[in-house]
Amino acid sequence: VQLQASGGGLAQTGGSLRLSCVASGRTFSGYAMAWFRQAPGKEREFVATIARNGESTGYTDSVEGRFIISRDNRKNTLYLEMNSMKPEDTAVYYCAAASRARYNEWHAHQSWYDFWGRGTQVTVSS
């Protein structure tokens, strides 16, 4: 599957952005999906994940209550709605797909993810 992320840009502290990730090449509903991010000088970290069925989600503590992950399997698209943004949210955001996840499972560890998009830059000004 090929993944293309978009929607990044510049936001102010307290503002919002919505990222999208369009999948092509294989059946989108066959993959658990996730967003990861990498800030300058730091390792890539988990942000949020959603099961194949779209009903189970998981978040890292730092974004819980501010970010919402969702998916539209009819449109082959993954979303990340980011609200109440903070400067520490500044990073390149990557979408990823996991082919081995069961229908209602999500996974936070990068080792589960077989396919990665190129990333989209998000910058939050203070």
Short mmCIF file of N, CA, C and O in Angstrom, two decimals:
data_model
loop_
_atom_site.label_atom_id
_atom_site.label_comp_id
_atom_site.label_asym_id
_atom_site.label_seq_id
_atom_site.Cartn_x
_atom_site.Cartn_y
_atom_site.Cartn_z
N VAL A 1 0.85 -1.18 0.00
CA VAL A 1 0.00 0.00 0.00
C VAL A 1 0.89 1.24 0.00
O VAL A 1 1.95 1.25 0.62
N GLN A 2 0.46 2.27 -0.74
CA GLN A 2 1.18 3.54 -0.75
C GLN A 2 0.39 4.54 0.08
O GLN A 2 -0.83 4.59 0.01
N LEU A 3 1.14 5.34 0.84
CA LEU A 3 0.51 6.30 1.74
C LEU A 3 0.99 7.71 1.42
O LEU A 3 2.19 7.93 1.27
N GLN A 4 0.06 8.64 1.37
CA GLN A 4 0.40 10.03 1.10
C GLN A 4 -0.26 10.91 2.15
O GLN A 4 -1.48 11.05 2.16
N ALA A 5 0.57 11.52 2.98
CA ALA A 5 0.06 12.40 4.03
C ALA A 5 0.03 13.85 3.54
O ALA A 5 0.87 14.26 2.73
N SER A 6 -0.93 14.59 4.06
CA SER A 6 -1.04 16.01 3.72
C SER A 6 -1.74 16.73 4.86
O SER A 6 -2.23 16.10 5.80
N GLY A 7 -1.78 18.06 4.73
CA GLY A 7 -2.51 18.85 5.73
C GLY A 7 -1.63 19.55 6.74
O GLY A 7 -2.13 20.31 7.58
N GLY A 8 -0.34 19.30 6.69
CA GLY A 8 0.55 19.98 7.61
C GLY A 8 0.67 21.45 7.29
O GLY A 8 0.19 21.92 6.25
N GLY A 9 1.29 22.17 8.18
CA GLY A 9 1.47 23.59 7.98
C GLY A 9 1.81 24.28 9.28
O GLY A 9 2.29 23.64 10.22
N LEU A 10 1.52 25.56 9.31
CA LEU A 10 1.83 26.38 10.48
C LEU A 10 0.56 26.66 11.28
O LEU A 10 -0.46 27.03 10.70
N ALA A 11 0.63 26.44 12.58
CA ALA A 11 -0.48 26.74 13.47
C ALA A 11 0.03 27.54 14.65
O ALA A 11 1.21 27.47 14.99
N GLN A 12 -0.87 28.28 15.25
CA GLN A 12 -0.52 29.01 16.47
C GLN A 12 -0.82 28.14 17.68
O GLN A 12 -1.63 27.21 17.62
N THR A 13 -0.18 28.44 18.79
CA THR A 13 -0.49 27.75 20.04
C THR A 13 -1.98 27.89 20.32
O THR A 13 -2.54 28.98 20.25
N GLY A 14 -2.59 26.76 20.61
CA GLY A 14 -4.03 26.74 20.86
C GLY A 14 -4.86 26.51 19.62
O GLY A 14 -6.08 26.33 19.71
N GLY A 15 -4.21 26.52 18.46
CA GLY A 15 -4.92 26.35 17.20
C GLY A 15 -5.13 24.90 16.82
O GLY A 15 -4.84 23.99 17.61
N SER A 16 -5.61 24.70 15.60
CA SER A 16 -5.96 23.37 15.12
C SER A 16 -5.45 23.14 13.70
O SER A 16 -5.32 24.08 12.91
N LEU A 17 -5.18 21.89 13.41
CA LEU A 17 -4.86 21.43 12.06
C LEU A 17 -5.47 20.05 11.89
O LEU A 17 -5.66 19.32 12.87
N ARG A 18 -5.74 19.70 10.64
CA ARG A 18 -6.24 18.36 10.34
C ARG A 18 -5.36 17.72 9.29
O ARG A 18 -5.23 18.24 8.18
N LEU A 19 -4.75 16.61 9.65
CA LEU A 19 -3.93 15.86 8.71
C LEU A 19 -4.77 14.78 8.04
O LEU A 19 -5.68 14.22 8.65
N SER A 20 -4.41 14.49 6.80
CA SER A 20 -5.04 13.39 6.07
C SER A 20 -3.96 12.48 5.51
O SER A 20 -2.84 12.91 5.25
N CYS A 21 -4.31 11.23 5.34
CA CYS A 21 -3.40 10.25 4.75
C CYS A 21 -4.22 9.37 3.82
O CYS A 21 -5.08 8.62 4.29
N VAL A 22 -3.96 9.48 2.54
CA VAL A 22 -4.69 8.70 1.55
C VAL A 22 -3.89 7.45 1.19
O VAL A 22 -2.69 7.55 0.89
N ALA A 23 -4.55 6.32 1.21
CA ALA A 23 -3.90 5.05 0.89
C ALA A 23 -4.33 4.58 -0.49
O ALA A 23 -5.48 4.74 -0.90
N SER A 24 -3.41 3.97 -1.19
CA SER A 24 -3.72 3.43 -2.51
C SER A 24 -2.96 2.12 -2.71
O SER A 24 -1.94 1.87 -2.07
N GLY A 25 -3.48 1.29 -3.57
CA GLY A 25 -2.78 0.07 -3.94
C GLY A 25 -3.32 -1.20 -3.33
O GLY A 25 -3.21 -2.25 -3.92
N ARG A 26 -3.86 -1.14 -2.12
CA ARG A 26 -4.41 -2.32 -1.47
C ARG A 26 -5.67 -1.92 -0.71
O ARG A 26 -5.99 -0.74 -0.58
N THR A 27 -6.39 -2.89 -0.19
CA THR A 27 -7.61 -2.62 0.54
C THR A 27 -7.29 -1.94 1.87
O THR A 27 -6.68 -2.53 2.75
N PHE A 28 -7.72 -0.70 1.98
CA PHE A 28 -7.38 0.12 3.15
C PHE A 28 -7.88 -0.50 4.44
O PHE A 28 -7.19 -0.46 5.47
N SER A 29 -9.06 -1.09 4.40
CA SER A 29 -9.64 -1.65 5.62
C SER A 29 -8.86 -2.86 6.14
O SER A 29 -9.14 -3.34 7.25
N GLY A 30 -7.91 -3.34 5.39
CA GLY A 30 -7.09 -4.46 5.83
C GLY A 30 -5.94 -4.07 6.73
O GLY A 30 -5.17 -4.94 7.16
N TYR A 31 -5.83 -2.78 7.06
CA TYR A 31 -4.69 -2.30 7.83
C TYR A 31 -5.14 -1.53 9.08
O TYR A 31 -6.02 -0.66 9.00
N ALA A 32 -4.50 -1.84 10.20
CA ALA A 32 -4.54 -0.89 11.30
C ALA A 32 -3.65 0.28 10.89
O ALA A 32 -2.66 0.09 10.17
N MET A 33 -4.01 1.46 11.35
CA MET A 33 -3.29 2.67 10.92
C MET A 33 -2.82 3.46 12.13
O MET A 33 -3.37 3.34 13.23
N ALA A 34 -1.82 4.27 11.89
CA ALA A 34 -1.29 5.08 13.00
C ALA A 34 -0.63 6.34 12.46
O ALA A 34 -0.27 6.43 11.28
N TRP A 35 -0.48 7.28 13.36
CA TRP A 35 0.33 8.47 13.13
C TRP A 35 1.52 8.43 14.09
O TRP A 35 1.36 8.14 15.27
N PHE A 36 2.68 8.73 13.55
CA PHE A 36 3.88 8.92 14.33
C PHE A 36 4.42 10.31 14.02
O PHE A 36 4.01 10.93 13.04
N ARG A 37 5.35 10.79 14.83
CA ARG A 37 5.96 12.09 14.55
C ARG A 37 7.41 12.07 14.97
O ARG A 37 7.82 11.32 15.85
N GLN A 38 8.17 12.94 14.32
CA GLN A 38 9.58 13.08 14.65
C GLN A 38 9.94 14.55 14.70
O GLN A 38 9.85 15.24 13.68
N ALA A 39 10.34 14.99 15.86
CA ALA A 39 10.78 16.36 16.06
C ALA A 39 12.28 16.45 15.78
O ALA A 39 12.99 15.45 15.86
N PRO A 40 12.77 17.63 15.46
CA PRO A 40 14.20 17.80 15.17
C PRO A 40 15.06 17.31 16.33
O PRO A 40 14.83 17.66 17.49
N GLY A 41 16.02 16.46 16.01
CA GLY A 41 16.93 15.97 17.02
C GLY A 41 16.38 14.88 17.91
O GLY A 41 17.06 14.47 18.86
N LYS A 42 15.17 14.43 17.64
CA LYS A 42 14.55 13.40 18.47
C LYS A 42 14.19 12.18 17.64
O LYS A 42 14.12 12.23 16.43
N GLU A 43 13.96 11.08 18.32
CA GLU A 43 13.53 9.87 17.65
C GLU A 43 12.05 9.96 17.28
O GLU A 43 11.28 10.69 17.89
N ARG A 44 11.69 9.18 16.30
CA ARG A 44 10.29 9.12 15.90
C ARG A 44 9.47 8.49 17.02
O ARG A 44 9.88 7.50 17.63
N GLU A 45 8.30 9.07 17.29
CA GLU A 45 7.49 8.59 18.40
C GLU A 45 6.05 8.36 17.97
O GLU A 45 5.55 8.99 17.03
N PHE A 46 5.40 7.49 18.68
CA PHE A 46 4.00 7.17 18.44
C PHE A 46 3.10 8.34 18.85
O PHE A 46 3.35 8.99 19.88
N VAL A 47 2.06 8.59 18.06
CA VAL A 47 1.09 9.64 18.38
C VAL A 47 -0.30 9.04 18.62
O VAL A 47 -0.90 9.23 19.68
N ALA A 48 -0.82 8.34 17.63
CA ALA A 48 -2.17 7.80 17.73
C ALA A 48 -2.34 6.63 16.77
O ALA A 48 -1.64 6.56 15.76
N THR A 49 -3.27 5.75 17.10
CA THR A 49 -3.51 4.59 16.26
C THR A 49 -4.98 4.22 16.25
O THR A 49 -5.72 4.57 17.18
N ILE A 50 -5.40 3.55 15.20
CA ILE A 50 -6.79 3.16 15.06
C ILE A 50 -6.86 1.77 14.43
O ILE A 50 -6.12 1.45 13.51
N ALA A 51 -7.77 0.96 14.96
CA ALA A 51 -7.94 -0.39 14.45
C ALA A 51 -8.59 -0.40 13.07
O ALA A 51 -9.12 0.61 12.61
N ARG A 52 -8.55 -1.55 12.45
CA ARG A 52 -9.13 -1.69 11.12
C ARG A 52 -10.61 -1.35 11.09
O ARG A 52 -11.11 -0.79 10.11
N ASN A 53 -11.30 -1.66 12.18
CA ASN A 53 -12.74 -1.42 12.21
C ASN A 53 -13.09 0.02 12.55
O ASN A 53 -14.26 0.39 12.52
N GLY A 54 -12.10 0.82 12.87
CA GLY A 54 -12.34 2.23 13.17
C GLY A 54 -12.95 2.48 14.53
O GLY A 54 -13.21 3.64 14.88
N GLU A 55 -13.15 1.45 15.31
CA GLU A 55 -13.83 1.62 16.59
C GLU A 55 -12.88 1.67 17.77
O GLU A 55 -13.25 2.17 18.84
N SER A 56 -11.69 1.16 17.63
CA SER A 56 -10.72 1.16 18.72
C SER A 56 -9.58 2.10 18.39
O SER A 56 -9.02 2.05 17.29
N THR A 57 -9.24 2.95 19.34
CA THR A 57 -8.17 3.91 19.13
C THR A 57 -7.26 3.97 20.34
O THR A 57 -7.66 3.60 21.45
N GLY A 58 -6.05 4.45 20.11
CA GLY A 58 -5.09 4.64 21.20
C GLY A 58 -4.28 5.89 20.96
O GLY A 58 -4.05 6.27 19.81
N TYR A 59 -3.86 6.53 22.05
CA TYR A 59 -3.12 7.78 21.96
C TYR A 59 -1.96 7.78 22.94
O TYR A 59 -2.04 7.19 24.02
N THR A 60 -0.91 8.50 22.57
CA THR A 60 0.12 8.75 23.54
C THR A 60 -0.42 9.78 24.54
O THR A 60 -1.29 10.59 24.21
N ASP A 61 0.12 9.74 25.75
CA ASP A 61 -0.44 10.57 26.82
C ASP A 61 -0.41 12.07 26.47
O ASP A 61 -1.33 12.81 26.85
N SER A 62 0.61 12.50 25.78
CA SER A 62 0.78 13.94 25.54
C SER A 62 -0.26 14.53 24.60
O SER A 62 -0.42 15.75 24.54
N VAL A 63 -0.97 13.69 23.85
CA VAL A 63 -1.99 14.20 22.92
C VAL A 63 -3.40 13.76 23.30
O VAL A 63 -4.36 14.21 22.69
N GLU A 64 -3.50 12.89 24.29
CA GLU A 64 -4.81 12.40 24.73
C GLU A 64 -5.71 13.58 25.10
O GLU A 64 -5.32 14.48 25.85
N GLY A 65 -6.92 13.60 24.54
CA GLY A 65 -7.85 14.69 24.81
C GLY A 65 -7.69 15.89 23.90
O GLY A 65 -8.55 16.77 23.89
N ARG A 66 -6.63 15.94 23.13
CA ARG A 66 -6.42 17.06 22.20
C ARG A 66 -6.50 16.61 20.74
O ARG A 66 -6.96 17.36 19.89
N PHE A 67 -6.00 15.42 20.46
CA PHE A 67 -5.98 14.89 19.09
C PHE A 67 -7.03 13.81 18.94
O PHE A 67 -7.33 13.07 19.89
N ILE A 68 -7.57 13.71 17.72
CA ILE A 68 -8.54 12.66 17.42
C ILE A 68 -8.12 11.98 16.12
O ILE A 68 -7.98 12.64 15.09
N ILE A 69 -7.96 10.66 16.19
CA ILE A 69 -7.66 9.89 15.00
C ILE A 69 -8.95 9.25 14.49
O ILE A 69 -9.79 8.81 15.28
N SER A 70 -9.11 9.23 13.19
CA SER A 70 -10.28 8.61 12.60
C SER A 70 -9.92 8.10 11.21
O SER A 70 -8.86 8.41 10.69
N ARG A 71 -10.83 7.32 10.65
CA ARG A 71 -10.59 6.78 9.31
C ARG A 71 -11.91 6.65 8.58
O ARG A 71 -12.97 6.45 9.19
N ASP A 72 -11.83 6.75 7.26
CA ASP A 72 -12.99 6.52 6.41
C ASP A 72 -12.57 5.44 5.43
O ASP A 72 -11.86 5.71 4.45
N ASN A 73 -12.99 4.22 5.69
CA ASN A 73 -12.56 3.11 4.84
C ASN A 73 -13.14 3.19 3.44
O ASN A 73 -12.58 2.60 2.50
N ARG A 74 -14.23 3.90 3.27
CA ARG A 74 -14.79 4.05 1.91
C ARG A 74 -13.94 5.00 1.08
O ARG A 74 -13.90 4.88 -0.15
N LYS A 75 -13.28 5.95 1.75
CA LYS A 75 -12.45 6.92 1.04
C LYS A 75 -10.96 6.58 1.13
O LYS A 75 -10.13 7.35 0.67
N ASN A 76 -10.64 5.45 1.77
CA ASN A 76 -9.23 5.03 1.91
C ASN A 76 -8.39 6.12 2.57
O ASN A 76 -7.24 6.36 2.18
N THR A 77 -8.96 6.76 3.57
CA THR A 77 -8.30 7.92 4.16
C THR A 77 -8.27 7.83 5.68
O THR A 77 -9.26 7.48 6.32
N LEU A 78 -7.11 8.19 6.21
CA LEU A 78 -6.86 8.31 7.65
C LEU A 78 -6.77 9.79 7.99
O LEU A 78 -6.23 10.57 7.20
N TYR A 79 -7.27 10.16 9.16
CA TYR A 79 -7.24 11.56 9.59
C TYR A 79 -6.61 11.69 10.97
O TYR A 79 -6.64 10.76 11.78
N LEU A 80 -6.08 12.87 11.22
CA LEU A 80 -5.66 13.24 12.57
C LEU A 80 -6.07 14.68 12.80
O LEU A 80 -5.52 15.60 12.18
N GLU A 81 -7.06 14.87 13.63
CA GLU A 81 -7.50 16.20 14.00
C GLU A 81 -6.71 16.62 15.24
O GLU A 81 -6.76 15.97 16.28
N MET A 82 -5.99 17.73 15.11
CA MET A 82 -5.13 18.21 16.18
C MET A 82 -5.70 19.52 16.71
O MET A 82 -5.81 20.49 15.96
N ASN A 83 -6.05 19.55 17.97
CA ASN A 83 -6.62 20.72 18.61
C ASN A 83 -5.75 21.16 19.80
O ASN A 83 -4.90 20.37 20.27
N SER A 84 -5.97 22.36 20.25
CA SER A 84 -5.22 22.90 21.40
C SER A 84 -3.73 22.64 21.23
O SER A 84 -3.06 22.15 22.15
N MET A 85 -3.25 22.97 20.09
CA MET A 85 -1.88 22.61 19.75
C MET A 85 -0.87 23.38 20.57
O MET A 85 -1.12 24.53 20.99
N LYS A 86 0.28 22.74 20.76
CA LYS A 86 1.36 23.29 21.57
C LYS A 86 2.64 23.31 20.74
O LYS A 86 2.79 22.51 19.81
N PRO A 87 3.57 24.17 21.09
CA PRO A 87 4.85 24.18 20.35
C PRO A 87 5.53 22.81 20.33
O PRO A 87 6.19 22.47 19.34
N GLU A 88 5.36 22.04 21.38
CA GLU A 88 5.99 20.71 21.41
C GLU A 88 5.34 19.71 20.46
O GLU A 88 5.83 18.59 20.31
N ASP A 89 4.27 20.10 19.80
CA ASP A 89 3.67 19.26 18.75
C ASP A 89 4.40 19.43 17.42
O ASP A 89 4.11 18.71 16.46
N THR A 90 5.31 20.39 17.35
CA THR A 90 6.06 20.63 16.13
C THR A 90 6.89 19.41 15.77
O THR A 90 7.68 18.92 16.57
N ALA A 91 6.68 18.90 14.55
CA ALA A 91 7.36 17.69 14.11
C ALA A 91 6.95 17.38 12.68
O ALA A 91 6.01 17.99 12.15
N VAL A 92 7.64 16.42 12.09
CA VAL A 92 7.16 15.82 10.85
C VAL A 92 6.26 14.65 11.25
O VAL A 92 6.66 13.81 12.05
N TYR A 93 5.06 14.65 10.70
CA TYR A 93 4.08 13.62 11.04
C TYR A 93 4.00 12.60 9.91
O TYR A 93 3.88 12.97 8.73
N TYR A 94 4.05 11.32 10.31
CA TYR A 94 4.02 10.22 9.36
C TYR A 94 2.80 9.35 9.61
O TYR A 94 2.48 9.04 10.77
N CYS A 95 2.15 8.92 8.54
CA CYS A 95 1.13 7.89 8.69
C CYS A 95 1.74 6.54 8.36
O CYS A 95 2.71 6.46 7.58
N ALA A 96 1.21 5.49 8.96
CA ALA A 96 1.76 4.17 8.80
C ALA A 96 0.65 3.13 8.80
O ALA A 96 -0.39 3.34 9.44
N ALA A 97 0.90 2.01 8.14
CA ALA A 97 -0.09 0.94 8.01
C ALA A 97 0.48 -0.38 8.49
O ALA A 97 1.62 -0.72 8.18
N ALA A 98 -0.35 -1.11 9.25
CA ALA A 98 0.05 -2.41 9.80
C ALA A 98 -0.83 -3.50 9.21
O ALA A 98 -2.05 -3.49 9.40
N SER A 99 -0.21 -4.45 8.52
CA SER A 99 -0.97 -5.49 7.83
C SER A 99 -1.28 -6.68 8.72
O SER A 99 -2.16 -7.49 8.39
N ARG A 100 -0.57 -6.83 9.85
CA ARG A 100 -0.73 -8.02 10.68
C ARG A 100 -1.72 -7.85 11.82
O ARG A 100 -1.95 -8.78 12.59
N ALA A 101 -2.29 -6.68 11.94
CA ALA A 101 -3.21 -6.44 13.05
C ALA A 101 -4.55 -7.13 12.81
O ALA A 101 -5.03 -7.17 11.68
N ARG A 102 -5.15 -7.64 13.86
CA ARG A 102 -6.48 -8.20 13.76
C ARG A 102 -7.52 -7.09 13.63
O ARG A 102 -7.21 -5.91 13.84
N TYR A 103 -8.72 -7.42 13.33
CA TYR A 103 -9.74 -6.45 12.94
C TYR A 103 -9.99 -5.38 14.00
O TYR A 103 -10.23 -4.22 13.68
N ASN A 104 -9.92 -5.73 15.26
CA ASN A 104 -10.23 -4.77 16.31
C ASN A 104 -9.01 -4.39 17.14
O ASN A 104 -9.14 -3.88 18.25
N GLU A 105 -7.84 -4.65 16.61
CA GLU A 105 -6.61 -4.35 17.33
C GLU A 105 -5.98 -3.06 16.86
O GLU A 105 -6.05 -2.73 15.68
N TRP A 106 -5.31 -2.38 17.80
CA TRP A 106 -4.41 -1.30 17.40
C TRP A 106 -3.07 -1.54 18.07
O TRP A 106 -2.98 -2.25 19.07
N HIS A 107 -2.03 -0.90 17.52
CA HIS A 107 -0.69 -1.13 18.02
C HIS A 107 0.08 0.17 18.04
O HIS A 107 0.02 0.94 17.07
N ALA A 108 0.81 0.41 19.10
CA ALA A 108 1.57 1.64 19.25
C ALA A 108 3.04 1.49 18.86
O ALA A 108 3.71 2.49 18.62
N HIS A 109 3.52 0.26 18.78
CA HIS A 109 4.95 0.09 18.52
C HIS A 109 5.23 0.11 17.01
O HIS A 109 4.51 -0.51 16.23
N GLN A 110 6.29 0.78 16.66
CA GLN A 110 6.63 0.96 15.24
C GLN A 110 6.88 -0.35 14.52
O GLN A 110 6.68 -0.42 13.30
N SER A 111 7.30 -1.37 15.24
CA SER A 111 7.64 -2.64 14.61
C SER A 111 6.44 -3.31 13.96
O SER A 111 6.61 -4.19 13.11
N TRP A 112 5.23 -2.90 14.34
CA TRP A 112 4.03 -3.49 13.74
C TRP A 112 3.75 -2.94 12.34
O TRP A 112 2.97 -3.52 11.61
N TYR A 113 4.37 -1.80 12.01
CA TYR A 113 3.98 -1.06 10.80
C TYR A 113 4.89 -1.36 9.63
O TYR A 113 6.10 -1.18 9.69
N ASP A 114 4.24 -1.83 8.54
CA ASP A 114 4.96 -2.29 7.36
C ASP A 114 5.15 -1.19 6.33
O ASP A 114 6.09 -1.26 5.52
N PHE A 115 4.24 -0.24 6.32
CA PHE A 115 4.24 0.78 5.26
C PHE A 115 4.17 2.17 5.89
O PHE A 115 3.41 2.38 6.84
N TRP A 116 4.94 3.07 5.30
CA TRP A 116 5.04 4.44 5.84
C TRP A 116 4.88 5.45 4.74
O TRP A 116 5.39 5.26 3.62
N GLY A 117 4.20 6.54 5.06
CA GLY A 117 4.15 7.68 4.16
C GLY A 117 5.39 8.54 4.33
O GLY A 117 6.21 8.32 5.22
N ARG A 118 5.51 9.56 3.51
CA ARG A 118 6.69 10.42 3.52
C ARG A 118 6.68 11.47 4.62
O ARG A 118 7.71 12.01 4.94
N GLY A 119 5.56 11.78 5.15
CA GLY A 119 5.51 12.74 6.23
C GLY A 119 5.08 14.12 5.78
O GLY A 119 5.27 14.51 4.63
N THR A 120 4.50 14.85 6.73
CA THR A 120 4.08 16.22 6.49
C THR A 120 4.50 17.06 7.69
O THR A 120 4.35 16.63 8.84
N GLN A 121 5.06 18.23 7.43
CA GLN A 121 5.61 19.07 8.48
C GLN A 121 4.50 19.84 9.19
O GLN A 121 3.66 20.47 8.55
N VAL A 122 4.53 19.79 10.50
CA VAL A 122 3.63 20.59 11.33
C VAL A 122 4.48 21.48 12.23
O VAL A 122 5.37 20.98 12.92
N THR A 123 4.21 22.76 12.21
CA THR A 123 4.94 23.72 13.03
C THR A 123 3.94 24.53 13.84
O THR A 123 3.00 25.09 13.29
N VAL A 124 4.16 24.57 15.14
CA VAL A 124 3.28 25.32 16.04
C VAL A 124 4.09 26.47 16.64
O VAL A 124 5.11 26.24 17.30
N SER A 125 3.65 27.67 16.39
CA SER A 125 4.36 28.85 16.89
C SER A 125 3.86 29.21 18.28
O SER A 125 2.67 29.06 18.60
N SER A 126 4.77 29.71 19.08
CA SER A 126 4.40 30.08 20.46
C SER A 126 3.94 31.52 20.54
O SER A 126 4.04 32.27 19.58
#
